[in-house]
Amino acid sequence: MALITFAGYPASGKSARVAELTAQLAPLLPPHLSLRVVSDDSLGIPPTVYDDSRAEKPARAALFTAIQRLMAQDTVLIVDAPNYIKGFRYQIYCAAREMKLRVCTVYVVATPDLCRQWNASRSDGRAYASETLENLLVRFEEPSSMVRWDSPLFTVLWTEESVPAAEIAQAILTGSVKPPNSGTLAAAKAPSDALHILEQTSTALISAIMDAQAATQGSGGLVTLPLSTSLKVQMKLPTRNITLSQLQRLKRQFVTVHKKAITLGTTEKGAVNWAEQSVADKFVSYLEENLKP
């Protein structure tokens, strides 16, 4: 249904604001929607992971995996984490867009001095080391309403009494849902026998072309090429002799291009058909285009 991403300085009061929003948002949601919160704390990720970039990377990956697992059409998911890297916020945005969820960002603002003060006063074992805190303050990448992955953006200052729950509810319940694009669609994989069909069909087509050329004695024109008992294709041969080496070179080029779609997948849904007839038709079109005088 929706994804709400919190961002802000470490020890800026994000978790307190999340608790406020959760309490105020719950009665505003329809009964069929559940409200979930995922955080470093809920995943058992200690603040010490931010002491070392080598430890931080797998911790961030664990958070992203949990976000993906909890996103659903019947869930409003709140992400309570530093989220200080704009690239990570973009990654979350892409995952939400793939799931066709509404999104918004809540930017919790506090001065660096207040963050230092609040961090030093923590007694729950979740305080950051002073050096780590300073490092995160410097590295923080501020959300912006001008970029799509942070928009709509709600900014909550440390002086404000509560979060704008009504406005956030409106954004996640009635805001536009952006459709997935080529950057967020999962690649559609080719069937396991696609490479075999590609090689077998193109090889059979070359043999049929050589036979047809011998039968027409190089006069060219439209010919029917039998590839099997049930598969035939038509091709317009040029009025000149085509050598086997030419055809094999064009076959290698054709196969190389289509191998990429087989191994990497494609986001062009419905545009790729790995049936023998489709492969044969594509190869014929490729040959006709490249054998023009």
mmCIF file of C-alpha atoms in Angstrom:
data_model
loop_
_atom_site.group_PDB
_atom_site.id
_atom_site.type_symbol
_atom_site.label_atom_id
_atom_site.label_comp_id
_atom_site.label_asym_id
_atom_site.label_seq_id
_atom_site.Cartn_x
_atom_site.Cartn_y
_atom_site.Cartn_z
ATOM 1 C CA MET A 1 0.000 0.000 0.000
ATOM 2 C CA ALA A 2 2.588 2.569 1.109
ATOM 3 C CA LEU A 3 6.135 3.101 2.295
ATOM 4 C CA ILE A 4 7.128 5.905 4.668
ATOM 5 C CA THR A 5 10.871 6.509 4.910
ATOM 6 C CA PHE A 6 12.265 8.445 7.866
ATOM 7 C CA ALA A 7 15.568 10.273 7.481
ATOM 8 C CA GLY A 8 17.605 12.555 9.690
ATOM 9 C CA TYR A 9 20.772 12.998 11.692
ATOM 10 C CA PRO A 10 21.644 10.184 14.097
ATOM 11 C CA ALA A 11 20.105 10.788 17.535
ATOM 12 C CA SER A 12 17.815 13.464 16.065
ATOM 13 C CA GLY A 13 14.654 11.918 17.530
ATOM 14 C CA LYS A 14 13.530 9.830 14.545
ATOM 15 C CA SER A 15 12.309 6.899 16.633
ATOM 16 C CA ALA A 16 10.297 9.226 18.873
ATOM 17 C CA ARG A 17 8.695 10.782 15.794
ATOM 18 C CA VAL A 18 7.983 7.309 14.396
ATOM 19 C CA ALA A 19 6.181 6.422 17.640
ATOM 20 C CA GLU A 20 4.130 9.647 17.372
ATOM 21 C CA LEU A 21 3.205 8.963 13.756
ATOM 22 C CA THR A 22 2.301 5.344 14.463
ATOM 23 C CA ALA A 23 -0.065 6.367 17.261
ATOM 24 C CA GLN A 24 -1.704 9.143 15.214
ATOM 25 C CA LEU A 25 -1.796 7.296 11.901
ATOM 26 C CA ALA A 26 -3.381 4.053 13.120
ATOM 27 C CA PRO A 27 -6.929 5.453 13.574
ATOM 28 C CA LEU A 28 -6.737 7.225 10.189
ATOM 29 C CA LEU A 29 -6.140 4.042 8.188
ATOM 30 C CA PRO A 30 -8.890 1.798 6.772
ATOM 31 C CA PRO A 31 -9.420 -1.456 8.738
ATOM 32 C CA HIS A 32 -7.915 -3.637 6.004
ATOM 33 C CA LEU A 33 -4.502 -1.917 6.251
ATOM 34 C CA SER A 34 -1.883 -2.935 8.797
ATOM 35 C CA LEU A 35 0.824 -0.615 10.105
ATOM 36 C CA ARG A 36 4.351 -2.007 10.442
ATOM 37 C CA VAL A 37 7.658 -0.492 11.538
ATOM 38 C CA VAL A 38 11.068 -1.838 10.565
ATOM 39 C CA SER A 39 14.190 -0.407 12.153
ATOM 40 C CA ASP A 40 17.782 -1.156 13.038
ATOM 41 C CA ASP A 41 16.550 -1.878 16.557
ATOM 42 C CA SER A 42 13.854 -4.343 15.431
ATOM 43 C CA LEU A 43 16.437 -6.184 13.333
ATOM 44 C CA GLY A 44 19.003 -6.282 16.135
ATOM 45 C CA ILE A 45 21.440 -4.020 14.272
ATOM 46 C CA PRO A 46 23.559 -2.181 16.874
ATOM 47 C CA PRO A 47 24.800 1.407 16.403
ATOM 48 C CA THR A 48 28.345 0.048 16.423
ATOM 49 C CA VAL A 49 27.937 -1.168 12.811
ATOM 50 C CA TYR A 50 28.307 2.475 11.752
ATOM 51 C CA ASP A 51 31.792 2.520 13.314
ATOM 52 C CA ASP A 52 33.118 0.555 10.353
ATOM 53 C CA SER A 53 32.033 0.800 6.707
ATOM 54 C CA ARG A 54 32.765 -2.914 6.222
ATOM 55 C CA ALA A 55 30.212 -3.771 8.927
ATOM 56 C CA GLU A 56 27.753 -1.113 7.824
ATOM 57 C CA LYS A 57 27.329 -2.483 4.300
ATOM 58 C CA PRO A 58 25.886 -5.913 5.275
ATOM 59 C CA ALA A 59 23.759 -4.235 7.967
ATOM 60 C CA ARG A 60 22.243 -1.935 5.358
ATOM 61 C CA ALA A 61 21.676 -4.943 3.092
ATOM 62 C CA ALA A 62 19.843 -6.717 5.933
ATOM 63 C CA LEU A 63 17.629 -3.661 6.406
ATOM 64 C CA PHE A 64 16.838 -3.502 2.685
ATOM 65 C CA THR A 65 15.976 -7.216 2.612
ATOM 66 C CA ALA A 66 13.603 -6.750 5.542
ATOM 67 C CA ILE A 67 11.971 -3.783 3.802
ATOM 68 C CA GLN A 68 11.394 -5.841 0.660
ATOM 69 C CA ARG A 69 9.963 -8.716 2.689
ATOM 70 C CA LEU A 70 7.479 -6.516 4.571
ATOM 71 C CA MET A 71 6.250 -4.392 1.661
ATOM 72 C CA ALA A 72 2.729 -5.401 0.628
ATOM 73 C CA GLN A 73 -0.498 -3.994 -0.790
ATOM 74 C CA ASP A 74 -2.243 -4.310 2.597
ATOM 75 C CA THR A 75 0.588 -2.762 4.641
ATOM 76 C CA VAL A 76 1.798 0.730 5.483
ATOM 77 C CA LEU A 77 5.478 0.225 6.238
ATOM 78 C CA ILE A 78 7.534 2.790 8.173
ATOM 79 C CA VAL A 79 11.321 2.606 7.852
ATOM 80 C CA ASP A 80 12.960 3.951 11.013
ATOM 81 C CA ALA A 81 16.697 4.097 10.251
ATOM 82 C CA PRO A 82 19.325 6.788 9.569
ATOM 83 C CA ASN A 83 18.758 6.502 5.787
ATOM 84 C CA TYR A 84 21.397 9.185 5.437
ATOM 85 C CA ILE A 85 22.602 8.052 1.985
ATOM 86 C CA LYS A 86 20.457 9.324 -0.886
ATOM 87 C CA GLY A 87 21.444 6.284 -2.968
ATOM 88 C CA PHE A 88 19.924 3.981 -0.347
ATOM 89 C CA ARG A 89 16.730 6.062 -0.239
ATOM 90 C CA TYR A 90 16.581 5.764 -4.036
ATOM 91 C CA GLN A 91 17.025 1.989 -3.769
ATOM 92 C CA ILE A 92 14.099 1.821 -1.333
ATOM 93 C CA TYR A 93 12.036 4.030 -3.650
ATOM 94 C CA CYS A 94 12.706 1.720 -6.615
ATOM 95 C CA ALA A 95 11.656 -1.332 -4.597
ATOM 96 C CA ALA A 96 8.425 0.420 -3.581
ATOM 97 C CA ARG A 97 7.736 1.502 -7.138
ATOM 98 C CA GLU A 98 8.183 -2.056 -8.358
ATOM 99 C CA MET A 99 5.544 -3.098 -5.804
ATOM 100 C CA LYS A 100 3.301 -0.195 -6.945
ATOM 101 C CA LEU A 101 3.245 1.418 -3.489
ATOM 102 C CA ARG A 102 2.715 5.054 -2.606
ATOM 103 C CA VAL A 103 5.743 6.626 -0.968
ATOM 104 C CA CYS A 104 6.681 9.604 1.152
ATOM 105 C CA THR A 105 9.682 10.758 3.179
ATOM 106 C CA VAL A 106 9.687 12.288 6.658
ATOM 107 C CA TYR A 107 12.762 14.401 7.380
ATOM 108 C CA VAL A 108 13.327 14.792 11.131
ATOM 109 C CA VAL A 109 15.421 17.923 11.683
ATOM 110 C CA ALA A 110 17.537 18.690 14.748
ATOM 111 C CA THR A 111 20.692 20.734 15.138
ATOM 112 C CA PRO A 112 24.028 18.884 15.408
ATOM 113 C CA ASP A 113 24.458 20.208 18.966
ATOM 114 C CA LEU A 114 21.083 18.793 20.004
ATOM 115 C CA CYS A 115 21.962 15.440 18.431
ATOM 116 C CA ARG A 116 25.219 15.358 20.376
ATOM 117 C CA GLN A 117 23.367 16.232 23.587
ATOM 118 C CA TRP A 118 20.612 13.659 23.071
ATOM 119 C CA ASN A 119 23.107 10.968 22.050
ATOM 120 C CA ALA A 120 25.194 11.555 25.201
ATOM 121 C CA SER A 121 22.095 11.293 27.404
ATOM 122 C CA ARG A 122 20.948 7.917 26.054
ATOM 123 C CA SER A 123 20.986 5.068 28.548
ATOM 124 C CA ASP A 124 19.410 2.322 26.422
ATOM 125 C CA GLY A 125 22.643 1.083 24.885
ATOM 126 C CA ARG A 126 21.759 2.629 21.513
ATOM 127 C CA ALA A 127 24.129 5.605 21.721
ATOM 128 C CA TYR A 128 26.657 6.194 18.963
ATOM 129 C CA ALA A 129 30.355 6.543 19.677
ATOM 130 C CA SER A 130 31.352 10.223 19.528
ATOM 131 C CA GLU A 131 33.629 9.698 16.523
ATOM 132 C CA THR A 132 30.925 7.731 14.693
ATOM 133 C CA LEU A 133 28.329 10.401 15.399
ATOM 134 C CA GLU A 134 30.559 13.144 13.991
ATOM 135 C CA ASN A 135 31.292 11.034 10.925
ATOM 136 C CA LEU A 136 27.585 10.420 10.259
ATOM 137 C CA LEU A 137 26.751 14.090 10.721
ATOM 138 C CA VAL A 138 29.275 14.997 8.017
ATOM 139 C CA ARG A 139 28.171 12.245 5.649
ATOM 140 C CA PHE A 140 24.440 12.943 5.930
ATOM 141 C CA GLU A 141 22.797 13.678 2.546
ATOM 142 C CA GLU A 142 19.751 15.855 3.122
ATOM 143 C CA PRO A 143 16.439 14.824 1.509
ATOM 144 C CA SER A 144 15.064 17.153 -1.152
ATOM 145 C CA SER A 145 11.521 17.631 -2.413
ATOM 146 C CA MET A 146 13.023 18.299 -5.853
ATOM 147 C CA VAL A 147 13.927 14.624 -6.403
ATOM 148 C CA ARG A 148 11.302 11.960 -6.983
ATOM 149 C CA TRP A 149 12.631 9.437 -4.461
ATOM 150 C CA ASP A 150 12.275 11.879 -1.529
ATOM 151 C CA SER A 151 8.931 13.281 -2.663
ATOM 152 C CA PRO A 152 6.446 14.036 -1.188
ATOM 153 C CA LEU A 153 8.689 15.284 1.609
ATOM 154 C CA PHE A 154 7.466 16.211 5.099
ATOM 155 C CA THR A 155 9.951 18.141 7.232
ATOM 156 C CA VAL A 156 9.520 17.987 11.021
ATOM 157 C CA LEU A 157 11.598 20.454 13.057
ATOM 158 C CA TRP A 158 12.735 19.724 16.597
ATOM 159 C CA THR A 159 10.561 22.656 17.762
ATOM 160 C CA GLU A 160 7.333 21.177 16.406
ATOM 161 C CA GLU A 161 5.060 19.375 18.836
ATOM 162 C CA SER A 162 4.025 16.513 16.549
ATOM 163 C CA VAL A 163 4.286 15.086 13.068
ATOM 164 C CA PRO A 164 1.742 16.105 10.370
ATOM 165 C CA ALA A 165 -0.095 12.775 10.538
ATOM 166 C CA ALA A 166 -3.182 13.948 8.616
ATOM 167 C CA GLU A 167 -1.119 15.232 5.673
ATOM 168 C CA ILE A 168 0.979 12.060 5.620
ATOM 169 C CA ALA A 169 -2.171 9.920 5.702
ATOM 170 C CA GLN A 170 -3.555 11.824 2.730
ATOM 171 C CA ALA A 171 -0.311 11.321 0.785
ATOM 172 C CA ILE A 172 -0.209 7.555 1.339
ATOM 173 C CA LEU A 173 -3.942 6.968 0.891
ATOM 174 C CA THR A 174 -4.764 9.225 -2.057
ATOM 175 C CA GLY A 175 -1.427 10.136 -3.623
ATOM 176 C CA SER A 176 -0.480 8.982 -7.107
ATOM 177 C CA VAL A 177 1.035 5.544 -7.600
ATOM 178 C CA LYS A 178 3.864 5.724 -10.117
ATOM 179 C CA PRO A 179 3.970 2.680 -12.423
ATOM 180 C CA PRO A 180 7.143 0.590 -12.664
ATOM 181 C CA ASN A 181 9.527 1.547 -15.469
ATOM 182 C CA SER A 182 12.456 -0.221 -17.110
ATOM 183 C CA GLY A 183 14.628 0.701 -14.147
ATOM 184 C CA THR A 184 12.379 -0.979 -11.614
ATOM 185 C CA LEU A 185 10.804 -3.869 -13.498
ATOM 186 C CA ALA A 186 12.159 -7.305 -12.791
ATOM 187 C CA ALA A 187 13.822 -8.767 -15.845
ATOM 188 C CA ALA A 188 11.783 -11.453 -17.587
ATOM 189 C CA LYS A 189 14.025 -14.491 -17.987
ATOM 190 C CA ALA A 190 14.149 -16.594 -21.148
ATOM 191 C CA PRO A 191 13.168 -20.298 -20.991
ATOM 192 C CA SER A 192 15.939 -22.773 -20.242
ATOM 193 C CA ASP A 193 16.034 -24.104 -23.841
ATOM 194 C CA ALA A 194 16.171 -20.653 -25.487
ATOM 195 C CA LEU A 195 19.867 -20.838 -26.349
ATOM 196 C CA HIS A 196 19.432 -24.303 -27.878
ATOM 197 C CA ILE A 197 16.505 -23.072 -29.997
ATOM 198 C CA LEU A 198 18.503 -20.015 -31.078
ATOM 199 C CA GLU A 199 21.485 -22.082 -32.229
ATOM 200 C CA GLN A 200 19.477 -24.918 -33.787
ATOM 201 C CA THR A 201 17.054 -22.682 -35.694
ATOM 202 C CA SER A 202 19.708 -20.335 -37.084
ATOM 203 C CA THR A 203 21.897 -23.278 -38.177
ATOM 204 C CA ALA A 204 18.944 -24.982 -39.911
ATOM 205 C CA LEU A 205 18.051 -21.743 -41.647
ATOM 206 C CA ILE A 206 21.562 -21.334 -43.067
ATOM 207 C CA SER A 207 21.462 -24.887 -44.482
ATOM 208 C CA ALA A 208 18.054 -24.221 -46.046
ATOM 209 C CA ILE A 209 19.305 -20.985 -47.619
ATOM 210 C CA MET A 210 22.303 -22.739 -49.185
ATOM 211 C CA ASP A 211 20.011 -25.450 -50.593
ATOM 212 C CA ALA A 212 17.549 -22.877 -51.960
ATOM 213 C CA GLN A 213 20.342 -20.856 -53.537
ATOM 214 C CA ALA A 214 21.662 -23.954 -55.291
ATOM 215 C CA ALA A 215 18.175 -24.788 -56.554
ATOM 216 C CA THR A 216 17.551 -21.290 -57.934
ATOM 217 C CA GLN A 217 21.110 -21.053 -59.305
ATOM 218 C CA GLY A 218 21.585 -17.630 -57.686
ATOM 219 C CA SER A 219 18.599 -15.986 -59.398
ATOM 220 C CA GLY A 220 17.266 -14.754 -56.053
ATOM 221 C CA GLY A 221 13.662 -13.882 -55.300
ATOM 222 C CA LEU A 222 11.159 -15.096 -52.713
ATOM 223 C CA VAL A 223 11.729 -18.688 -51.594
ATOM 224 C CA THR A 224 10.179 -20.974 -48.992
ATOM 225 C CA LEU A 225 12.696 -22.469 -46.596
ATOM 226 C CA PRO A 226 11.678 -25.705 -44.844
ATOM 227 C CA LEU A 227 13.331 -25.931 -41.421
ATOM 228 C CA SER A 228 11.402 -28.966 -40.198
ATOM 229 C CA THR A 229 8.290 -30.927 -41.063
ATOM 230 C CA SER A 230 6.129 -28.341 -39.337
ATOM 231 C CA LEU A 231 8.155 -25.152 -39.713
ATOM 232 C CA LYS A 232 8.653 -23.163 -42.897
ATOM 233 C CA VAL A 233 9.620 -19.539 -43.450
ATOM 234 C CA GLN A 234 9.813 -17.318 -46.501
ATOM 235 C CA MET A 235 12.828 -15.225 -47.407
ATOM 236 C CA LYS A 236 13.721 -12.909 -50.251
ATOM 237 C CA LEU A 237 17.143 -13.948 -51.537
ATOM 238 C CA PRO A 238 19.352 -11.354 -53.255
ATOM 239 C CA THR A 239 20.169 -11.777 -56.951
ATOM 240 C CA ARG A 240 23.720 -12.849 -56.242
ATOM 241 C CA ASN A 241 25.478 -15.750 -54.621
ATOM 242 C CA ILE A 242 25.747 -15.666 -50.836
ATOM 243 C CA THR A 243 28.748 -17.480 -49.443
ATOM 244 C CA LEU A 244 28.548 -19.821 -46.474
ATOM 245 C CA SER A 245 31.141 -17.716 -44.643
ATOM 246 C CA GLN A 246 28.896 -14.626 -45.024
ATOM 247 C CA LEU A 247 25.933 -16.450 -43.549
ATOM 248 C CA GLN A 248 27.966 -17.890 -40.689
ATOM 249 C CA ARG A 249 29.351 -14.441 -39.845
ATOM 250 C CA LEU A 250 25.837 -12.962 -39.765
ATOM 251 C CA LYS A 251 24.644 -15.907 -37.685
ATOM 252 C CA ARG A 252 27.377 -15.289 -35.095
ATOM 253 C CA GLN A 253 26.376 -11.631 -34.870
ATOM 254 C CA PHE A 254 22.678 -12.506 -34.522
ATOM 255 C CA VAL A 255 23.317 -15.148 -31.850
ATOM 256 C CA THR A 256 25.665 -12.877 -29.873
ATOM 257 C CA VAL A 257 23.063 -10.099 -29.697
ATOM 258 C CA HIS A 258 20.294 -12.434 -28.579
ATOM 259 C CA LYS A 259 22.461 -14.302 -26.085
ATOM 260 C CA LYS A 260 22.497 -11.134 -23.961
ATOM 261 C CA ALA A 261 18.707 -11.199 -23.697
ATOM 262 C CA ILE A 262 18.848 -14.890 -22.740
ATOM 263 C CA THR A 263 21.503 -14.558 -20.032
ATOM 264 C CA LEU A 264 20.567 -11.136 -18.632
ATOM 265 C CA GLY A 265 16.814 -11.189 -19.163
ATOM 266 C CA THR A 266 14.728 -8.384 -20.621
ATOM 267 C CA THR A 267 12.322 -5.775 -19.292
ATOM 268 C CA GLU A 268 10.518 -5.556 -22.643
ATOM 269 C CA LYS A 269 7.552 -7.610 -21.528
ATOM 270 C CA GLY A 270 5.749 -9.327 -24.372
ATOM 271 C CA ALA A 271 8.388 -8.305 -26.945
ATOM 272 C CA VAL A 272 10.547 -11.420 -26.725
ATOM 273 C CA ASN A 273 9.278 -14.782 -27.939
ATOM 274 C CA TRP A 274 11.724 -17.686 -27.945
ATOM 275 C CA ALA A 275 9.562 -20.073 -30.009
ATOM 276 C CA GLU A 276 11.227 -21.551 -33.123
ATOM 277 C CA GLN A 277 8.903 -19.664 -35.481
ATOM 278 C CA SER A 278 9.665 -16.339 -33.816
ATOM 279 C CA VAL A 279 13.441 -16.936 -33.813
ATOM 280 C CA ALA A 280 13.344 -17.993 -37.481
ATOM 281 C CA ASP A 281 11.332 -14.922 -38.483
ATOM 282 C CA LYS A 282 13.746 -12.625 -36.634
ATOM 283 C CA PHE A 283 16.783 -14.254 -38.219
ATOM 284 C CA VAL A 284 15.240 -13.967 -41.697
ATOM 285 C CA SER A 285 14.565 -10.246 -41.127
ATOM 286 C CA TYR A 286 18.121 -9.800 -39.864
ATOM 287 C CA LEU A 287 19.575 -11.550 -42.926
ATOM 288 C CA GLU A 288 17.420 -9.664 -45.414
ATOM 289 C CA GLU A 289 18.475 -6.373 -43.877
ATOM 290 C CA ASN A 290 22.178 -7.222 -43.877
ATOM 291 C CA LEU A 291 22.275 -8.899 -47.314
ATOM 292 C CA LYS A 292 20.876 -5.909 -49.178
ATOM 293 C CA PRO A 293 23.036 -4.798 -52.149
#
